[in-house]
JSON list of C-alpha atoms in Angstrom, two decimals:
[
{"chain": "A", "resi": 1, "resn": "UNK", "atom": "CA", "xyz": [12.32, 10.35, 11.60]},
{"chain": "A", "resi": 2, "resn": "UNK", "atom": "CA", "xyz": [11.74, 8.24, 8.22]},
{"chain": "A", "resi": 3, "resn": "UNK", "atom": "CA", "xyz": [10.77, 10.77, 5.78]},
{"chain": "A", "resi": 4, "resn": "UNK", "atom": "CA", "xyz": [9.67, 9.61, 2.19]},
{"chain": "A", "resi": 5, "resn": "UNK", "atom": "CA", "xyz": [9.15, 12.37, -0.31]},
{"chain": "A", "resi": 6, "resn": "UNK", "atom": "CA", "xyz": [8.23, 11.68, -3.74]},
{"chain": "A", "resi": 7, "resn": "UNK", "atom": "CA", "xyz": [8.11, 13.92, -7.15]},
{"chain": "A", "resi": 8, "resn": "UNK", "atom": "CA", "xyz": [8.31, 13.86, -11.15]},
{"chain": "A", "resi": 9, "resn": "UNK", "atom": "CA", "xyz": [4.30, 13.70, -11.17]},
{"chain": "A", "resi": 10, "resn": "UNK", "atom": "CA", "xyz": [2.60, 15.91, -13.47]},
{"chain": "A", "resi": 11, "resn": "UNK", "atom": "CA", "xyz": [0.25, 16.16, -16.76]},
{"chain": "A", "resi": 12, "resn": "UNK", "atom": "CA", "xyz": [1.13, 13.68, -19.60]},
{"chain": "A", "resi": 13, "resn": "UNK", "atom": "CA", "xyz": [-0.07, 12.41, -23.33]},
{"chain": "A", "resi": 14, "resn": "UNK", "atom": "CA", "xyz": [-1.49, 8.48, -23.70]},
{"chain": "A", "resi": 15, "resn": "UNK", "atom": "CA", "xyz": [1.61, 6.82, -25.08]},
{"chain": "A", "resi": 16, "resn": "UNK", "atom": "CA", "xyz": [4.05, 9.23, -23.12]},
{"chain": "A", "resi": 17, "resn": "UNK", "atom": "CA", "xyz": [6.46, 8.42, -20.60]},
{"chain": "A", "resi": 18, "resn": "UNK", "atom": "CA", "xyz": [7.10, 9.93, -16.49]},
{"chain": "A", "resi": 19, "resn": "UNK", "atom": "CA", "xyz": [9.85, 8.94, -14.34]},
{"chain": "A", "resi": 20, "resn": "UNK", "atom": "CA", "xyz": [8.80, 9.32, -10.49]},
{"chain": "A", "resi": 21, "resn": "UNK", "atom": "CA", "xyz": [11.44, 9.66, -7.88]},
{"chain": "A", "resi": 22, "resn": "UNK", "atom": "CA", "xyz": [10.97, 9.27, -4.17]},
{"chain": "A", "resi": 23, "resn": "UNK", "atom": "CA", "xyz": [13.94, 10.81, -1.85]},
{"chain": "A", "resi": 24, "resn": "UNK", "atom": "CA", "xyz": [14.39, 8.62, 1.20]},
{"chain": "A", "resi": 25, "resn": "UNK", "atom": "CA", "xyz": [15.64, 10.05, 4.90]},
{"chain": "A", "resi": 26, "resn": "UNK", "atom": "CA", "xyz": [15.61, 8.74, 8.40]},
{"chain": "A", "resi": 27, "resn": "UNK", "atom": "CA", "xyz": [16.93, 5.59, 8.03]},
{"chain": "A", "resi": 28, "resn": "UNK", "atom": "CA", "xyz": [18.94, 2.96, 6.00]},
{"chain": "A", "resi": 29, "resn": "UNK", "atom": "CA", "xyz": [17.68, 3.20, 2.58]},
{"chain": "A", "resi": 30, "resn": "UNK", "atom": "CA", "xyz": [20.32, 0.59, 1.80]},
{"chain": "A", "resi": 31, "resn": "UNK", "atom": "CA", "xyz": [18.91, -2.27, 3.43]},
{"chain": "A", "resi": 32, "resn": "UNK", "atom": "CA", "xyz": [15.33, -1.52, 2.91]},
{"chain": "A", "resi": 33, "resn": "UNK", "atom": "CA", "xyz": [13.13, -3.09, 0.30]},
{"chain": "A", "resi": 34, "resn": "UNK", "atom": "CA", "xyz": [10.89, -0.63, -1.30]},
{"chain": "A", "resi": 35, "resn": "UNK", "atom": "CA", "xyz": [7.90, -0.79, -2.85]},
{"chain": "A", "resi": 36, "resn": "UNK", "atom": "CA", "xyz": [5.26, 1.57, -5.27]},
{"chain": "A", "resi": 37, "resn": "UNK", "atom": "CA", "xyz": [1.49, 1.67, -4.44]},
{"chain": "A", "resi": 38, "resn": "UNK", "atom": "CA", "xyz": [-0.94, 3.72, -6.70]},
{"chain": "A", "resi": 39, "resn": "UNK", "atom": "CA", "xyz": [-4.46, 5.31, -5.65]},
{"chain": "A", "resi": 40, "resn": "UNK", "atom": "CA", "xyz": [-6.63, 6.73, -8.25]},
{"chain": "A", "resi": 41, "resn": "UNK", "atom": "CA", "xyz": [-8.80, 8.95, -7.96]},
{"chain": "A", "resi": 42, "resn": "UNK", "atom": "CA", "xyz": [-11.62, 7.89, -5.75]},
{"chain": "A", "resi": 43, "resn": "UNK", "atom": "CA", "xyz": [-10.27, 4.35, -5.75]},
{"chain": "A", "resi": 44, "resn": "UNK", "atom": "CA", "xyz": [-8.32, 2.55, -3.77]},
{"chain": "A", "resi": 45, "resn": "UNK", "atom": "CA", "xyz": [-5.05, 0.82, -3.18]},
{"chain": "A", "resi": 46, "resn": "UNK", "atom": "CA", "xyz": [-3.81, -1.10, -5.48]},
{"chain": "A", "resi": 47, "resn": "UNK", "atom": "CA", "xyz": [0.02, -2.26, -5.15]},
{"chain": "A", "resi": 48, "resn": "UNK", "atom": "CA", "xyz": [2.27, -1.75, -8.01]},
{"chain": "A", "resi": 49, "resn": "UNK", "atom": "CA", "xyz": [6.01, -3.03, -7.95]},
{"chain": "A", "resi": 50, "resn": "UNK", "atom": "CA", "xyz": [8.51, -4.03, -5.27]},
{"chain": "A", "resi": 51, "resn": "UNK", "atom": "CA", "xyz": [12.71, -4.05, -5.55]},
{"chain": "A", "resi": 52, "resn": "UNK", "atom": "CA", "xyz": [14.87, -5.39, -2.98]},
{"chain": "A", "resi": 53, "resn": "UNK", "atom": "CA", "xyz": [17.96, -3.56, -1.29]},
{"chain": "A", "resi": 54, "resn": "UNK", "atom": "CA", "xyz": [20.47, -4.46, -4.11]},
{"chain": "A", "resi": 55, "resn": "UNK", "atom": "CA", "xyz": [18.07, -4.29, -7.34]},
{"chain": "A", "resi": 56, "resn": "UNK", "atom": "CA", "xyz": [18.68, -8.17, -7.88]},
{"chain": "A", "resi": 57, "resn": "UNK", "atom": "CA", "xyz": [14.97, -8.82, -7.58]},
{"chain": "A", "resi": 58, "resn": "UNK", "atom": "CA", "xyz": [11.82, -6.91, -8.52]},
{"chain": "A", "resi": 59, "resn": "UNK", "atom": "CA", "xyz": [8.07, -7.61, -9.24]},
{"chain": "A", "resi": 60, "resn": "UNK", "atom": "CA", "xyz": [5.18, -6.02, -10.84]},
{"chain": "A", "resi": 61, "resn": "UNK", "atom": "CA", "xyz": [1.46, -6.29, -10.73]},
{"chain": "A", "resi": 62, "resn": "UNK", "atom": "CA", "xyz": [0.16, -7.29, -14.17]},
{"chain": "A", "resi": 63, "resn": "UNK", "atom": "CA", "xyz": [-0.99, -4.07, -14.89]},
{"chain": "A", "resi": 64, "resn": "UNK", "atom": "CA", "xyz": [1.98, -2.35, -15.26]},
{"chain": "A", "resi": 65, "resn": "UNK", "atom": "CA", "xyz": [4.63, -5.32, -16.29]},
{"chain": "A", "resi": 66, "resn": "UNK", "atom": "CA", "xyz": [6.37, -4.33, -19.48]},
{"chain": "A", "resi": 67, "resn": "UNK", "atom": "CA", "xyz": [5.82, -0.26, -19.09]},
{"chain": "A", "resi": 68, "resn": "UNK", "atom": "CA", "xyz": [7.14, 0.19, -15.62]},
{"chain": "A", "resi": 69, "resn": "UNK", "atom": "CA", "xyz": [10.56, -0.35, -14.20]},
{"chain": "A", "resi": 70, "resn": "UNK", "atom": "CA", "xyz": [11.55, -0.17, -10.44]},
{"chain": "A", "resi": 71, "resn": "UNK", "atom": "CA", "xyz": [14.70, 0.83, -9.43]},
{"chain": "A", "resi": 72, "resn": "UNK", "atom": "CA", "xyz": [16.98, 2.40, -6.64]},
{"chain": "A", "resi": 73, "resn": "UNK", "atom": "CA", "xyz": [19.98, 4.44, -6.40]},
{"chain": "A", "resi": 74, "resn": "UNK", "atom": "CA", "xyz": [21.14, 3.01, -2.79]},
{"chain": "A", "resi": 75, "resn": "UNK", "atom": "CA", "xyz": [23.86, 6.24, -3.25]},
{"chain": "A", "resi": 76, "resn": "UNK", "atom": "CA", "xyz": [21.57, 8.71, -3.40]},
{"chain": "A", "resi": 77, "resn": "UNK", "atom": "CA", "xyz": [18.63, 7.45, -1.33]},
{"chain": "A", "resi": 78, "resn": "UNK", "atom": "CA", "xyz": [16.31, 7.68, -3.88]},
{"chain": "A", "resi": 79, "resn": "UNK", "atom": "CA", "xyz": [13.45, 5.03, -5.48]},
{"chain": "A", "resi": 80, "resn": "UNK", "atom": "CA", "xyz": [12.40, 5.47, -9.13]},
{"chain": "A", "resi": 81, "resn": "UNK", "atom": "CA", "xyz": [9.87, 4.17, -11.15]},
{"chain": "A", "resi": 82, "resn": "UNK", "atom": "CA", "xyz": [10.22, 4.72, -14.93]},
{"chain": "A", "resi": 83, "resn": "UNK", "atom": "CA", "xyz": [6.74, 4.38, -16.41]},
{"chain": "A", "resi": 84, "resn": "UNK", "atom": "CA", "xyz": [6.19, 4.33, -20.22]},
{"chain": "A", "resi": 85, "resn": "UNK", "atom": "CA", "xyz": [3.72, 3.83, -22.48]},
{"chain": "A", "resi": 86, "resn": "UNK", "atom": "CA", "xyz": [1.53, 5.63, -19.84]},
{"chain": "A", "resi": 87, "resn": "UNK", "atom": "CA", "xyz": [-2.88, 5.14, -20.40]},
{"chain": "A", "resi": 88, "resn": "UNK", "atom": "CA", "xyz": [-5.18, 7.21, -18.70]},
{"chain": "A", "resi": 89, "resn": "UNK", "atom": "CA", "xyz": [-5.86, 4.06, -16.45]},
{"chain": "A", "resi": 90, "resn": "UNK", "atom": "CA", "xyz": [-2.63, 4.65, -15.00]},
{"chain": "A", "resi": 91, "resn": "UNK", "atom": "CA", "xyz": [-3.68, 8.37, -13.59]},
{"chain": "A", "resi": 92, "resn": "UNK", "atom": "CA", "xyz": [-3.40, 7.77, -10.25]},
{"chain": "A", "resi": 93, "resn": "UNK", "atom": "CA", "xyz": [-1.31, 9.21, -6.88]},
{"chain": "A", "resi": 94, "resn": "UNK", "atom": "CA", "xyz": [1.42, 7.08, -6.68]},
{"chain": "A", "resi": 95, "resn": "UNK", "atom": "CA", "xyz": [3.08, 6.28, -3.04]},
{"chain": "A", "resi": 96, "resn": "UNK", "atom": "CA", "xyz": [6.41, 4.70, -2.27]},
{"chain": "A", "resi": 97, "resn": "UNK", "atom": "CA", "xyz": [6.76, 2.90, 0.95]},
{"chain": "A", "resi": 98, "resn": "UNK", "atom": "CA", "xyz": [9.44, 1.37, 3.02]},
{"chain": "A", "resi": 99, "resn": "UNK", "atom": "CA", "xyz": [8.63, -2.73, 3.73]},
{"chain": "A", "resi": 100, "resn": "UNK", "atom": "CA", "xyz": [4.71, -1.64, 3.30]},
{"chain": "A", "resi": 101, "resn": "UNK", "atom": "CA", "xyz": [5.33, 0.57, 6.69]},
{"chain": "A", "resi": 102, "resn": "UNK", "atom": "CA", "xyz": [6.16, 4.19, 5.92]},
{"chain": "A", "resi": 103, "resn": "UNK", "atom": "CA", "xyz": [4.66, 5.73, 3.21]},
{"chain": "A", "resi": 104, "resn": "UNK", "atom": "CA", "xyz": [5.66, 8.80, 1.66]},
{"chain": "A", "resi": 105, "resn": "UNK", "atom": "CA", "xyz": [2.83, 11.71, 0.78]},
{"chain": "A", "resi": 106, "resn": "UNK", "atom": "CA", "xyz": [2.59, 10.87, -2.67]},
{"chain": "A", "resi": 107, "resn": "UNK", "atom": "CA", "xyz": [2.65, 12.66, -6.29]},
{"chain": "A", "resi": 108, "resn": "UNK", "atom": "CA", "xyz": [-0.48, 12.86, -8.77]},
{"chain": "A", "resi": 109, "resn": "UNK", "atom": "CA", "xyz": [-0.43, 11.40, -12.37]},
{"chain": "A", "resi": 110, "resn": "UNK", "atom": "CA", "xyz": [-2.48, 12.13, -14.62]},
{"chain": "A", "resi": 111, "resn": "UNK", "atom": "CA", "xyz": [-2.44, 10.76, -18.59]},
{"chain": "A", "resi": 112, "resn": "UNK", "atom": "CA", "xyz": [-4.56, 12.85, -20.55]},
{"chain": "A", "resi": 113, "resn": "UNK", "atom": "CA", "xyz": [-4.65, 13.83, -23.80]},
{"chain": "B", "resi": 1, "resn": "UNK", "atom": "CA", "xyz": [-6.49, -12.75, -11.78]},
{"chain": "B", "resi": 2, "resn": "UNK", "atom": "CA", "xyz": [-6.28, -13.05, -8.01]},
{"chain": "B", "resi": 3, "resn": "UNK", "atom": "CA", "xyz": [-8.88, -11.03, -6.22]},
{"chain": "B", "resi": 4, "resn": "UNK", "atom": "CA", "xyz": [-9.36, -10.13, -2.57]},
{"chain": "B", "resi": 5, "resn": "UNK", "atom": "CA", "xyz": [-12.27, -9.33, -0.67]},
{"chain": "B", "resi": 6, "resn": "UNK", "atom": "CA", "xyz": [-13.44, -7.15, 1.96]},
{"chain": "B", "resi": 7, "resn": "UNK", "atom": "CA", "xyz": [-16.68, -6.01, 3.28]},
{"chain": "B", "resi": 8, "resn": "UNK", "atom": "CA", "xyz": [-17.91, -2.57, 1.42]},
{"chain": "B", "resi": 9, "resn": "UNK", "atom": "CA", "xyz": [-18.85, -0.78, 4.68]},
{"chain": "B", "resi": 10, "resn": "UNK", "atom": "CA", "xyz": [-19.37, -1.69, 8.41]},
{"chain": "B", "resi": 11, "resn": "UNK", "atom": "CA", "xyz": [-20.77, 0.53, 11.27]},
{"chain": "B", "resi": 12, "resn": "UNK", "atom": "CA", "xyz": [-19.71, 0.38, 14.23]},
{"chain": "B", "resi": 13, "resn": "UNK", "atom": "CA", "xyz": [-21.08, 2.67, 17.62]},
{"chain": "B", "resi": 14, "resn": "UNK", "atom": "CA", "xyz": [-18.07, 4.16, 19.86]},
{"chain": "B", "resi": 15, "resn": "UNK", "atom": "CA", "xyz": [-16.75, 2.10, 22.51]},
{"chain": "B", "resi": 16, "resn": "UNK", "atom": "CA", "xyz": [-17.85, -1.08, 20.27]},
{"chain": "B", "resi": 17, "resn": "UNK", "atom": "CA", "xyz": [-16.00, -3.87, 18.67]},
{"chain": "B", "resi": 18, "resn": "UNK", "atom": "CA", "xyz": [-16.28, -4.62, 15.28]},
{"chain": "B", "resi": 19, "resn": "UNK", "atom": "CA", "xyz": [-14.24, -7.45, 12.60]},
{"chain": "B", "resi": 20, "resn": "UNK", "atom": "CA", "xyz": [-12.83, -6.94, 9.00]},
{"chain": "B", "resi": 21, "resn": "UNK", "atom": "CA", "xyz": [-12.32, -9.29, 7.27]},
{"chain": "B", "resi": 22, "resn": "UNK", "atom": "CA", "xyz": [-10.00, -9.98, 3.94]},
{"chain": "B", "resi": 23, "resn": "UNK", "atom": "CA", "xyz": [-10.40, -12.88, 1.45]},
{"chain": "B", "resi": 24, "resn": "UNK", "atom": "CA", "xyz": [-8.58, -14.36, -1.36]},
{"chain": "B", "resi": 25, "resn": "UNK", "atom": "CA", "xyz": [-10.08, -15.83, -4.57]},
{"chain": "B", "resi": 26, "resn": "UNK", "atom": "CA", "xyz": [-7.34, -18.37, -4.04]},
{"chain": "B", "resi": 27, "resn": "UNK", "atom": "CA", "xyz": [-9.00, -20.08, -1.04]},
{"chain": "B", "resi": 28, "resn": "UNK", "atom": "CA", "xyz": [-8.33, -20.03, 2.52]},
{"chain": "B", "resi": 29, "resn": "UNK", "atom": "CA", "xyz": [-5.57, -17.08, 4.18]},
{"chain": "B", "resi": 30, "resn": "UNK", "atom": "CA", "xyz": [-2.85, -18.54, 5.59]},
{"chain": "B", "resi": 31, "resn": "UNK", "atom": "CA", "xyz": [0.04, -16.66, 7.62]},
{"chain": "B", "resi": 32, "resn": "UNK", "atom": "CA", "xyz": [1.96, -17.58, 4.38]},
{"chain": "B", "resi": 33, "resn": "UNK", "atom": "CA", "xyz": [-0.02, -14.73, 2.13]},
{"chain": "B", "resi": 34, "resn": "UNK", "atom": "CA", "xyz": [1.67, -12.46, 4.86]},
{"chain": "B", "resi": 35, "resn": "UNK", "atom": "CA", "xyz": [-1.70, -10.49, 5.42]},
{"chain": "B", "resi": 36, "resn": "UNK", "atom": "CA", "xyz": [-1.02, -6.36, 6.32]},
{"chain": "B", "resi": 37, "resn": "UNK", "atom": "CA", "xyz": [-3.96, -3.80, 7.26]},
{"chain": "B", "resi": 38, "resn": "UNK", "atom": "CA", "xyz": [-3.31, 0.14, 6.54]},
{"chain": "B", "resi": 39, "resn": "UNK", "atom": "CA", "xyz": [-5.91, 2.52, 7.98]},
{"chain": "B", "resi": 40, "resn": "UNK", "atom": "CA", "xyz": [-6.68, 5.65, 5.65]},
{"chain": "B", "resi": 41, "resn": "UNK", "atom": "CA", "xyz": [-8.30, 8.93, 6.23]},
{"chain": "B", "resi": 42, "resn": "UNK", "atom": "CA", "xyz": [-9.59, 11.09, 4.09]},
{"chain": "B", "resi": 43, "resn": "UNK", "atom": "CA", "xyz": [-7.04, 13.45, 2.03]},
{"chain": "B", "resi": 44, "resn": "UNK", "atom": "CA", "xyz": [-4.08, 11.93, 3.77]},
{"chain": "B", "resi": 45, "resn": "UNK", "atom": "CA", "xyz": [-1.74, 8.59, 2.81]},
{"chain": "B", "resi": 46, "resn": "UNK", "atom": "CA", "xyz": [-2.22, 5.38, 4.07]},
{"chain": "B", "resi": 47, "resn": "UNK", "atom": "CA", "xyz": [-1.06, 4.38, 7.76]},
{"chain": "B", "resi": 48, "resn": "UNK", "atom": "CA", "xyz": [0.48, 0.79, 8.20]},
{"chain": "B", "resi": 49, "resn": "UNK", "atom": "CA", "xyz": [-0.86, -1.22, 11.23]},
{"chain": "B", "resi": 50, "resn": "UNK", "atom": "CA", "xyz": [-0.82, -4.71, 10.84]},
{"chain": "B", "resi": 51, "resn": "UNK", "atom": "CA", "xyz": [1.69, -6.71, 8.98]},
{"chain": "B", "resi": 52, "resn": "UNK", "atom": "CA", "xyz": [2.27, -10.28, 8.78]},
{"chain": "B", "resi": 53, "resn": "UNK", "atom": "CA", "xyz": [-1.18, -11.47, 10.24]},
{"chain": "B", "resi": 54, "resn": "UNK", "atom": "CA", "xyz": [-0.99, -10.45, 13.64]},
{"chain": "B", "resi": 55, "resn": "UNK", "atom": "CA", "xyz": [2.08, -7.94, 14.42]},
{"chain": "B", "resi": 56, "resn": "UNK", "atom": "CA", "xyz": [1.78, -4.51, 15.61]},
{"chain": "B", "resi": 57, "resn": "UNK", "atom": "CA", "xyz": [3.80, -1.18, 14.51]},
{"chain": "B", "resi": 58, "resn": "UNK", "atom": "CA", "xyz": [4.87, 0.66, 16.86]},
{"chain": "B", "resi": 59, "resn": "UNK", "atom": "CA", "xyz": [2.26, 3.47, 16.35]},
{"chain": "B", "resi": 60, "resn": "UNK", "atom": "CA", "xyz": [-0.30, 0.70, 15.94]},
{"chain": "B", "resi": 61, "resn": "UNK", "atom": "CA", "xyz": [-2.91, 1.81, 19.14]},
{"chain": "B", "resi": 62, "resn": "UNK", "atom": "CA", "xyz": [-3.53, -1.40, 21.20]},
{"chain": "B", "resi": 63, "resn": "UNK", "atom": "CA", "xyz": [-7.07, -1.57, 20.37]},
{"chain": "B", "resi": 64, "resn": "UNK", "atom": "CA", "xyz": [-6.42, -3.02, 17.02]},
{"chain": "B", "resi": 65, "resn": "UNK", "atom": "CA", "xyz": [-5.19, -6.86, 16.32]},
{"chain": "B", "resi": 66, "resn": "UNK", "atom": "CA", "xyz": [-4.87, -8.84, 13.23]},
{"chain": "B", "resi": 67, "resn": "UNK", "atom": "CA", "xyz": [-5.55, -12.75, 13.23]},
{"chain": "B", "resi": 68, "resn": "UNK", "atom": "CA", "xyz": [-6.67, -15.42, 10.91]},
{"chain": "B", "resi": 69, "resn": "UNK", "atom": "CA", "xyz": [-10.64, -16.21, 11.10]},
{"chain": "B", "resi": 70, "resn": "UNK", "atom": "CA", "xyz": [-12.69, -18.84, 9.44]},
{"chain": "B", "resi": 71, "resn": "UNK", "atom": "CA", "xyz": [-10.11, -18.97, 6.51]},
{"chain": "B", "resi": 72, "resn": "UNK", "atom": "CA", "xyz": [-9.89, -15.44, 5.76]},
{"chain": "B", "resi": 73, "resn": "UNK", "atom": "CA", "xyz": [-7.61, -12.71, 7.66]},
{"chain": "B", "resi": 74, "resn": "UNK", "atom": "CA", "xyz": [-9.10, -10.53, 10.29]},
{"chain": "B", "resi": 75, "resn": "UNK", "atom": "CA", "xyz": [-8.54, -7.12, 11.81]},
{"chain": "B", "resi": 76, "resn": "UNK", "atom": "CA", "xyz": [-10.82, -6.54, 14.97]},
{"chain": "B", "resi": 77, "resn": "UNK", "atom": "CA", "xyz": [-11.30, -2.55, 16.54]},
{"chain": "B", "resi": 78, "resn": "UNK", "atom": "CA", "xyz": [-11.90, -2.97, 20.46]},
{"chain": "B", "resi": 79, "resn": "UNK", "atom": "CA", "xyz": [-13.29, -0.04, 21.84]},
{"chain": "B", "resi": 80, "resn": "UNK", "atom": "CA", "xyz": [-13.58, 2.12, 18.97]},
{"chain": "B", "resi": 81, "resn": "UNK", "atom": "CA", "xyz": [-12.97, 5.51, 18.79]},
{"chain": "B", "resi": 82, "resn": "UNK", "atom": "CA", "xyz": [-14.78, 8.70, 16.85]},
{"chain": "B", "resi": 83, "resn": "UNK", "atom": "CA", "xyz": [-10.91, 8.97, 15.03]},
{"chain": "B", "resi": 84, "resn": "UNK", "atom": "CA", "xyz": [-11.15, 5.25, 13.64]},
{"chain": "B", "resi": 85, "resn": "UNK", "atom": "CA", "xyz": [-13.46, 6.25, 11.05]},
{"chain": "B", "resi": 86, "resn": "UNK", "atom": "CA", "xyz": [-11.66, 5.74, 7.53]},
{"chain": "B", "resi": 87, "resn": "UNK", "atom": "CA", "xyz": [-11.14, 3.23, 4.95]},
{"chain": "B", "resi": 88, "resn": "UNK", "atom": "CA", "xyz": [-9.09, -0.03, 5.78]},
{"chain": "B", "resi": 89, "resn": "UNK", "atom": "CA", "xyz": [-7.35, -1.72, 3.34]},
{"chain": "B", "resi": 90, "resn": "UNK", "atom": "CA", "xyz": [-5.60, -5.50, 3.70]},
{"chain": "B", "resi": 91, "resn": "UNK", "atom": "CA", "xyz": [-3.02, -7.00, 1.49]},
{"chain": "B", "resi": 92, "resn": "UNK", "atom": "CA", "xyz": [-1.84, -9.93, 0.62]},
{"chain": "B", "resi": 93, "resn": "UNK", "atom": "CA", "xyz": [1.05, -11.22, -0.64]},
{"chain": "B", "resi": 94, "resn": "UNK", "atom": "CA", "xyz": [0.94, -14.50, -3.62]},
{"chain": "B", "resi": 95, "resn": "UNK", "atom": "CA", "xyz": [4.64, -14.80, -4.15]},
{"chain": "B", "resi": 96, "resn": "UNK", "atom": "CA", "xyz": [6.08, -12.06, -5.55]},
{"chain": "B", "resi": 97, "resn": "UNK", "atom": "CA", "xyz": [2.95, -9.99, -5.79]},
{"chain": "B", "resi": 98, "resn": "UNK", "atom": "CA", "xyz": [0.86, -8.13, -3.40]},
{"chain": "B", "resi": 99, "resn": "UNK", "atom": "CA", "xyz": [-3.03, -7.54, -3.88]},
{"chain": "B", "resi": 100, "resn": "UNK", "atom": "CA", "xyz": [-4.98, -5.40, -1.83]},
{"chain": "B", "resi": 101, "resn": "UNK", "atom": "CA", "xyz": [-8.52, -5.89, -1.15]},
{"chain": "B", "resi": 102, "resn": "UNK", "atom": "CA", "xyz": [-10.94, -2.83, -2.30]},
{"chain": "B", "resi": 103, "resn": "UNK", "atom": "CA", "xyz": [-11.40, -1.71, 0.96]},
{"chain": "B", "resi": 104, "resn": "UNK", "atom": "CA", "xyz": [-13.91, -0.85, 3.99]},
{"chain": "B", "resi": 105, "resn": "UNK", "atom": "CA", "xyz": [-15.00, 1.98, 4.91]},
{"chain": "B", "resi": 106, "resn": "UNK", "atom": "CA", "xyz": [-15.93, 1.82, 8.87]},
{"chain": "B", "resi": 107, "resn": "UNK", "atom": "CA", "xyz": [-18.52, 4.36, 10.50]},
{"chain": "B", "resi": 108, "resn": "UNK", "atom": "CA", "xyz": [-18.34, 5.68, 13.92]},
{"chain": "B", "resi": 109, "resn": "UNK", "atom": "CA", "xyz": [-21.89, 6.20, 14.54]}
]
């Protein structure tokens, strides 16, 4: 069973920095491109950044290109995204997913002074 | 700043057929913007069902289908069911960069 699980949301500052992980089980997490989808509250989808299986190509929606940084530890199973700079715009529940399939539960953000 | 379009709301009555139906700012969807639909209910995450225009998940019930209609992507419910109440969201994909449309939220009524 593909199980996506992901953590390191929480409360933080305008200007502050979060770095989500999402723990990947149930399949090859190798060969899998992976992507980040955010929700805020209310809202709805709006896609975020993609990596492929060996980190030698990502992408970002506008929003978040120069704060945020995908990336994968193929080792450990496990999806990151670094986020910096962080605005309140940003508070959101961000999902990972698995080629836009399986989606993991998601963790809250939320920038606030 | 690419924007795609769905219909707000639609009702539908149980055991009907109804259409969504996702546009680009860009013009006319082709099979090349890749188009995906993901059901979502309330409180829970989103549920892939469509991806690349037409092509069913495996969980994906057979009374939904994806397709390509007057220039914008499609996603018809046949013989809808009191459970396929919830938002539906499409995406698109403009080379390198997905957009999803703001969604539509379908009544069973």
């Amino acid at each position: 069973e593909v199980q996506l699980v992901e953590s390191g949301g929480g409360l933080v500052q305008p200007g502050g920095s979060l770095r989500l992980s999402c723990a990947a089980s149930g399949f090859t997490f190798s060969t899998s491109w992976m992507h980040w989808v955010r929700q805020a509250p209310g809202k709805g989808l709006v896609w975020v950044s993609r990596i492929n299986t060996d980190e030698s190509s990502t992408s970002y929606a506008d929003s978040v290109k120069g704060r945020f940084t995908i990336s994968r530890d193929n080792a450990k199973n496990t999806l990151y995204l670094q986020m910096n700079s962080l605005r309140a715009e940003d508070t959101a529940v961000y999902y990972c997913a698995r080629n836009l399939a399986d989606w993991g539960q998601g963790t809250l953000v939320t920038v606030s002074s | 700043q690419t924007v795609v379009t769905q219909e707000p709301s639609l009702t539908v009555s149980p055991g009907g057929t109804v259409t969504l139906t996702c546009a680009s700012s860009t013009g006319a969807v082709t099979s090349g913007y890749s188009p995906n639909w993901f059901q979502q209910r309330p409180g829970q995450a989103p549920r892939a069902l469509i991806y690349s225009t037409s092509n069913k998940h495996s969980w994906t019930p057979a009374r939904f289908s994806g397709s390509l209609l007057g220039g914008k992507a499609a996603l018809t419910l046949s013989g809808v069911q009191p459970e396929d109440e919830a938002e539906y969201y499409c995406l698109l994909y403009y080379g390198g960069a997905w957009v999803f449309g703001g969604g539509t939220k379908l009544t069973v009524l």
